[in-house]
Tab-separated table of C-alpha atoms in Angstrom:
chain	number	residue	atom	x	y	z
K	1222	ARG	CA	19.073	-16.727	-5.474
K	1223	VAL	CA	15.966	-18.771	-6.228
K	1224	ALA	CA	15.341	-20.892	-3.135
K	1225	GLU	CA	11.992	-22.458	-4.045
K	1226	VAL	CA	9.515	-22.636	-6.939
K	1227	VAL	CA	5.908	-23.590	-6.125
K	1228	GLU	CA	2.887	-24.069	-8.383
K	1229	GLU	CA	0.053	-22.353	-6.482
K	1230	ALA	CA	-2.644	-23.100	-9.088
K	1231	PRO	CA	-2.714	-24.001	-12.792
K	1232	GLY	CA	-0.559	-21.363	-14.488
K	1233	VAL	CA	0.294	-19.533	-11.240
K	1234	THR	CA	3.814	-19.852	-9.859
K	1235	SER	CA	5.456	-18.526	-6.709
K	1236	VAL	CA	9.209	-18.015	-6.523
K	1237	ARG	CA	10.941	-17.560	-3.187
K	1238	ILE	CA	14.188	-15.594	-3.293
K	1239	SER	CA	16.753	-15.976	-0.521
K	1240	GLY	CA	19.562	-13.615	0.377
K	1241	ARG	CA	21.300	-11.762	3.164
K	1242	ARG	CA	20.072	-8.569	4.800
K	1243	LEU	CA	17.169	-8.194	2.385
K	1244	ASP	CA	15.500	-5.984	4.980
K	1245	ARG	CA	17.949	-3.244	3.986
K	1246	LEU	CA	15.965	-2.896	0.760
K	1247	GLY	CA	13.171	-1.301	2.780
K	1248	ALA	CA	10.411	-3.165	0.937
K	1249	ARG	CA	6.847	-3.064	2.236
K	1250	PRO	CA	3.831	-5.311	1.639
K	1251	GLY	CA	2.033	-4.140	-1.496
K	1252	GLN	CA	5.187	-3.083	-3.366
K	1253	PHE	CA	6.815	-4.692	-6.404
K	1254	PHE	CA	10.273	-5.246	-7.857
K	1255	ILE	CA	11.477	-5.584	-11.429
K	1256	TRP	CA	12.976	-9.066	-11.543
K	1257	ARG	CA	15.577	-10.569	-13.857
K	1258	PHE	CA	16.428	-14.257	-13.528
K	1259	LEU	CA	19.909	-15.181	-14.737
K	1260	ALA	CA	18.902	-18.492	-16.284
K	1261	ARG	CA	18.495	-19.792	-19.832
K	1262	GLY	CA	15.451	-18.223	-21.460
K	1263	HIS	CA	15.154	-15.479	-18.804
K	1264	TRP	CA	18.454	-13.585	-18.954
K	1265	TRP	CA	17.314	-10.731	-21.198
K	1266	SER	CA	13.806	-10.364	-19.787
K	1267	ALA	CA	12.899	-8.189	-16.806
K	1268	HIS	CA	9.342	-8.028	-15.471
K	1269	PRO	CA	7.531	-6.367	-12.543
K	1270	PHE	CA	5.990	-8.711	-9.996
K	1271	SER	CA	4.527	-7.797	-6.617
K	1272	LEU	CA	5.601	-9.370	-3.373
K	1273	SER	CA	2.999	-11.968	-2.428
K	1274	ALA	CA	4.097	-12.189	1.195
K	1275	ALA	CA	5.458	-9.691	3.667
K	1276	PRO	CA	9.194	-9.248	3.009
K	1277	GLY	CA	11.633	-10.837	5.437
K	1278	ALA	CA	15.260	-10.285	6.305
K	1279	SER	CA	16.366	-13.378	4.385
K	1280	SER	CA	13.661	-14.049	1.793
K	1281	LEU	CA	11.197	-12.426	-0.598
K	1282	ARG	CA	8.347	-14.121	-2.453
K	1283	LEU	CA	6.837	-13.142	-5.781
K	1284	THR	CA	3.939	-14.793	-7.583
K	1285	ALA	CA	3.085	-14.584	-11.281
K	1286	LYS	CA	0.350	-15.839	-13.562
K	1287	ALA	CA	1.401	-17.324	-16.891
K	1288	SER	CA	0.441	-14.787	-19.560
K	1289	GLY	CA	3.312	-15.171	-22.030
K	1290	ASP	CA	6.491	-17.101	-22.697
K	1291	HIS	CA	8.458	-15.524	-19.852
K	1292	THR	CA	5.887	-16.050	-17.115
K	1293	ALA	CA	5.060	-19.532	-18.392
K	1294	ARG	CA	8.740	-20.516	-18.048
K	1295	MET	CA	8.944	-19.354	-14.445
K	1296	ALA	CA	7.604	-22.715	-13.286
K	1297	THR	CA	10.797	-24.331	-14.581
K	1298	LEU	CA	13.296	-21.938	-12.986
K	1299	PRO	CA	16.146	-23.969	-11.462
K	1300	VAL	CA	16.661	-23.616	-7.717
K	1301	GLY	CA	19.904	-21.716	-7.204
K	1302	THR	CA	19.350	-19.338	-10.132
K	1303	ARG	CA	20.829	-15.922	-9.449
K	1304	VAL	CA	18.382	-13.034	-9.396
K	1305	VAL	CA	18.751	-9.330	-10.090
K	1306	ALA	CA	16.004	-7.211	-8.532
K	1307	GLU	CA	15.390	-3.500	-8.981
K	1308	GLY	CA	13.144	-1.764	-6.478
K	1309	PRO	CA	11.065	-1.658	-4.408
K	1310	PHE	CA	8.508	0.393	-6.334
K	1311	GLY	CA	4.879	1.384	-5.856
K	1312	ASP	CA	2.721	3.059	-3.235
K	1313	PHE	CA	0.044	0.363	-2.895
K	1314	THR	CA	0.921	0.224	0.786
K	1315	ALA	CA	-0.919	0.658	4.073
K	1316	ARG	CA	-1.439	4.348	4.778
K	1317	GLY	CA	-1.486	5.618	8.330
K	1318	ARG	CA	-3.425	3.888	11.097
K	1319	HIS	CA	-6.899	3.399	9.668
K	1320	GLU	CA	-9.166	1.343	11.900
K	1321	LYS	CA	-11.406	0.189	9.045
K	1322	VAL	CA	-9.920	-1.200	5.828
K	1323	LEU	CA	-11.414	-2.951	2.800
K	1324	LEU	CA	-9.174	-4.941	0.458
K	1325	VAL	CA	-10.563	-5.963	-2.938
K	1326	ALA	CA	-8.618	-8.319	-5.203
K	1327	GLY	CA	-9.526	-9.376	-8.722
K	1328	GLY	CA	-7.793	-12.451	-10.140
K	1329	ILE	CA	-4.003	-12.404	-9.757
K	1330	GLY	CA	-4.369	-9.022	-8.047
K	1331	ILE	CA	-4.537	-11.085	-4.867
K	1332	THR	CA	-0.719	-11.113	-4.663
K	1333	PRO	CA	-0.124	-7.681	-3.035
K	1334	VAL	CA	-3.417	-8.002	-1.140
K	1335	ARG	CA	-2.173	-11.278	0.357
K	1336	ALA	CA	0.961	-9.431	1.528
K	1337	LEU	CA	-1.096	-6.574	3.000
K	1338	LEU	CA	-3.235	-9.044	4.958
K	1339	GLU	CA	-0.076	-10.096	6.745
K	1340	GLU	CA	0.660	-6.534	7.866
K	1341	LEU	CA	-2.728	-4.953	8.553
K	1342	ARG	CA	-4.446	-5.037	11.926
K	1343	GLY	CA	-7.835	-3.807	13.084
K	1344	ASP	CA	-11.185	-4.095	11.313
K	1345	VAL	CA	-10.102	-5.548	7.956
K	1346	VAL	CA	-12.402	-7.012	5.298
K	1347	ALA	CA	-11.026	-8.701	2.171
K	1348	LEU	CA	-13.073	-9.514	-0.953
K	1349	TYR	CA	-11.447	-11.860	-3.471
K	1350	ARG	CA	-13.105	-11.980	-6.910
K	1351	ALA	CA	-12.285	-14.855	-9.275
K	1352	LEU	CA	-13.923	-16.379	-12.331
K	1353	SER	CA	-13.730	-19.961	-11.049
K	1354	GLU	CA	-12.670	-21.944	-7.996
K	1355	ARG	CA	-9.517	-23.103	-9.796
K	1356	ASP	CA	-8.428	-19.473	-10.179
K	1357	LEU	CA	-8.285	-18.911	-6.415
K	1358	VAL	CA	-4.766	-18.937	-4.947
K	1359	PHE	CA	-3.424	-18.632	-1.391
K	1360	VAL	CA	-6.782	-19.687	0.088
K	1361	GLY	CA	-5.122	-21.661	2.881
K	1362	GLU	CA	-2.740	-18.810	3.690
K	1363	ILE	CA	-5.486	-16.190	3.558
K	1364	ASP	CA	-7.780	-18.199	5.824
K	1365	ALA	CA	-4.922	-18.719	8.312
K	1366	LEU	CA	-4.148	-14.979	8.364
K	1367	ALA	CA	-7.841	-14.185	8.826
K	1368	ARG	CA	-8.043	-16.508	11.833
K	1369	ARG	CA	-4.817	-15.155	13.317
K	1370	HIS	CA	-5.639	-11.465	12.967
K	1371	GLY	CA	-9.443	-11.485	13.055
K	1372	HIS	CA	-9.870	-10.390	9.423
K	1373	ARG	CA	-13.083	-11.145	7.529
K	1374	VAL	CA	-12.681	-12.696	4.065
K	1375	ALA	CA	-15.238	-13.431	1.330
K	1376	TYR	CA	-14.488	-15.398	-1.834
K	1377	LEU	CA	-16.652	-14.251	-4.757
K	1378	VAL	CA	-16.603	-16.722	-7.624
K	1379	GLY	CA	-18.591	-16.522	-10.839
K	1380	ASP	CA	-18.297	-16.080	-14.588
K	1381	HIS	CA	-19.089	-12.610	-15.939
K	1382	ALA	CA	-21.590	-14.148	-18.376
K	1383	SER	CA	-23.795	-15.638	-15.669
K	1384	ALA	CA	-26.508	-13.702	-13.845
K	1385	GLU	CA	-24.921	-14.608	-10.521
K	1386	GLY	CA	-21.494	-13.471	-11.693
K	1387	GLN	CA	-22.834	-10.169	-13.012
K	1388	ARG	CA	-24.264	-9.320	-9.594
K	1389	LEU	CA	-20.956	-9.794	-7.784
K	1390	LEU	CA	-19.451	-6.520	-6.529
K	1391	THR	CA	-22.279	-4.345	-7.826
K	1392	PRO	CA	-22.898	-1.323	-5.563
K	1393	GLU	CA	-25.842	-3.142	-3.969
K	1394	HIS	CA	-23.802	-6.292	-3.390
K	1395	LEU	CA	-20.879	-4.305	-1.976
K	1396	ARG	CA	-23.146	-2.590	0.541
K	1397	GLU	CA	-24.597	-5.965	1.543
K	1398	LEU	CA	-21.128	-7.401	2.117
K	1399	VAL	CA	-19.694	-4.290	3.774
K	1400	PRO	CA	-22.493	-2.086	5.157
K	1401	ASP	CA	-19.999	0.514	6.444
K	1402	ILE	CA	-18.077	0.631	3.160
K	1403	ALA	CA	-18.186	4.457	3.015
K	1404	GLU	CA	-16.204	4.612	6.271
K	1405	ARG	CA	-13.336	2.427	5.043
K	1406	GLU	CA	-9.971	2.964	3.431
K	1407	VAL	CA	-10.153	0.812	0.294
K	1408	TYR	CA	-7.353	-0.938	-1.608
K	1409	LEU	CA	-8.174	-2.469	-5.003
K	1410	CYS	CA	-5.893	-4.544	-7.222
K	1411	GLY	CA	-6.435	-6.645	-10.344
K	1412	PRO	CA	-6.195	-6.754	-14.137
K	1413	PRO	CA	-6.934	-3.323	-15.711
K	1414	ALA	CA	-10.382	-4.044	-17.205
K	1415	MET	CA	-11.683	-5.758	-14.081
K	1416	THR	CA	-10.164	-3.101	-11.825
K	1417	ASP	CA	-11.733	-0.232	-13.765
K	1418	VAL	CA	-15.195	-1.799	-13.452
K	1419	ILE	CA	-14.832	-2.549	-9.744
K	1420	ALA	CA	-13.463	0.944	-9.042
K	1421	ARG	CA	-16.593	2.482	-10.564
K	1422	GLN	CA	-18.787	0.167	-8.508
K	1423	LEU	CA	-16.928	1.066	-5.322
K	1424	ARG	CA	-17.418	4.776	-5.978
K	1425	ARG	CA	-21.138	4.202	-6.601
K	1426	ALA	CA	-21.300	2.242	-3.355
K	1427	GLY	CA	-20.136	5.328	-1.471
K	1428	VAL	CA	-16.326	5.063	-1.346
K	1429	ARG	CA	-14.716	8.494	-1.482
K	1430	ARG	CA	-12.161	9.054	-4.217
K	1431	ARG	CA	-9.417	10.007	-1.759
K	1432	ARG	CA	-9.991	6.755	0.135
K	1433	LEU	CA	-9.698	4.512	-2.926
K	1434	HIS	CA	-6.188	3.239	-3.730
K	1435	VAL	CA	-5.845	1.285	-6.969
K	1436	GLU	CA	-3.115	-0.922	-8.423
K	1437	ARG	CA	-3.612	-2.241	-11.980
K	1438	PHE	CA	-1.718	-5.334	-13.111
K	1439	ALA	CA	-0.774	-5.191	-16.789
K	1440	LEU	CA	2.027	-7.238	-18.338
């Protein structure tokens, strides 16, 4: 059932689902479910949303950006609404025991990255790309996780039309931010167009293809 609905930023809503023995689902940070909310206006719609926090035994959290009627209505979901979830799906999950990891999130692609930050240990760098300050979500949670686990986080904000924004996450900029980028396992998530551009820049910066794991968000 829906236990809590929180507006994280304008047009971005988190929904916390409560239940019993949810750990039996075997979900991992970075995975997604296909969710159906049994409430007026949602009953016949099912959509994939990633977990935006590490799954627990009694609760799961998803976060969505309003991009249509269904996602826009999520902010008004009544607490207590029953939920049908199919999953977990996806392999955007931590692989093995890599000592050096780079996480790159574009826009709402921060949701599975935020969950991975909760699980990963070691030398972890996270780069969060957004068009404006108001588009950043989970900043407080991310900063707290970084302090707790010793992660390094950089927020990269700028419009694509500006000279400053165009320089963000170029191969040169990536190497400045992460000089040992070629030695890292890299996880990239975001909207398809942004993700495709950043993936090319990461490869040009020296990331090997087999070390680049990509998740594209498309509704």
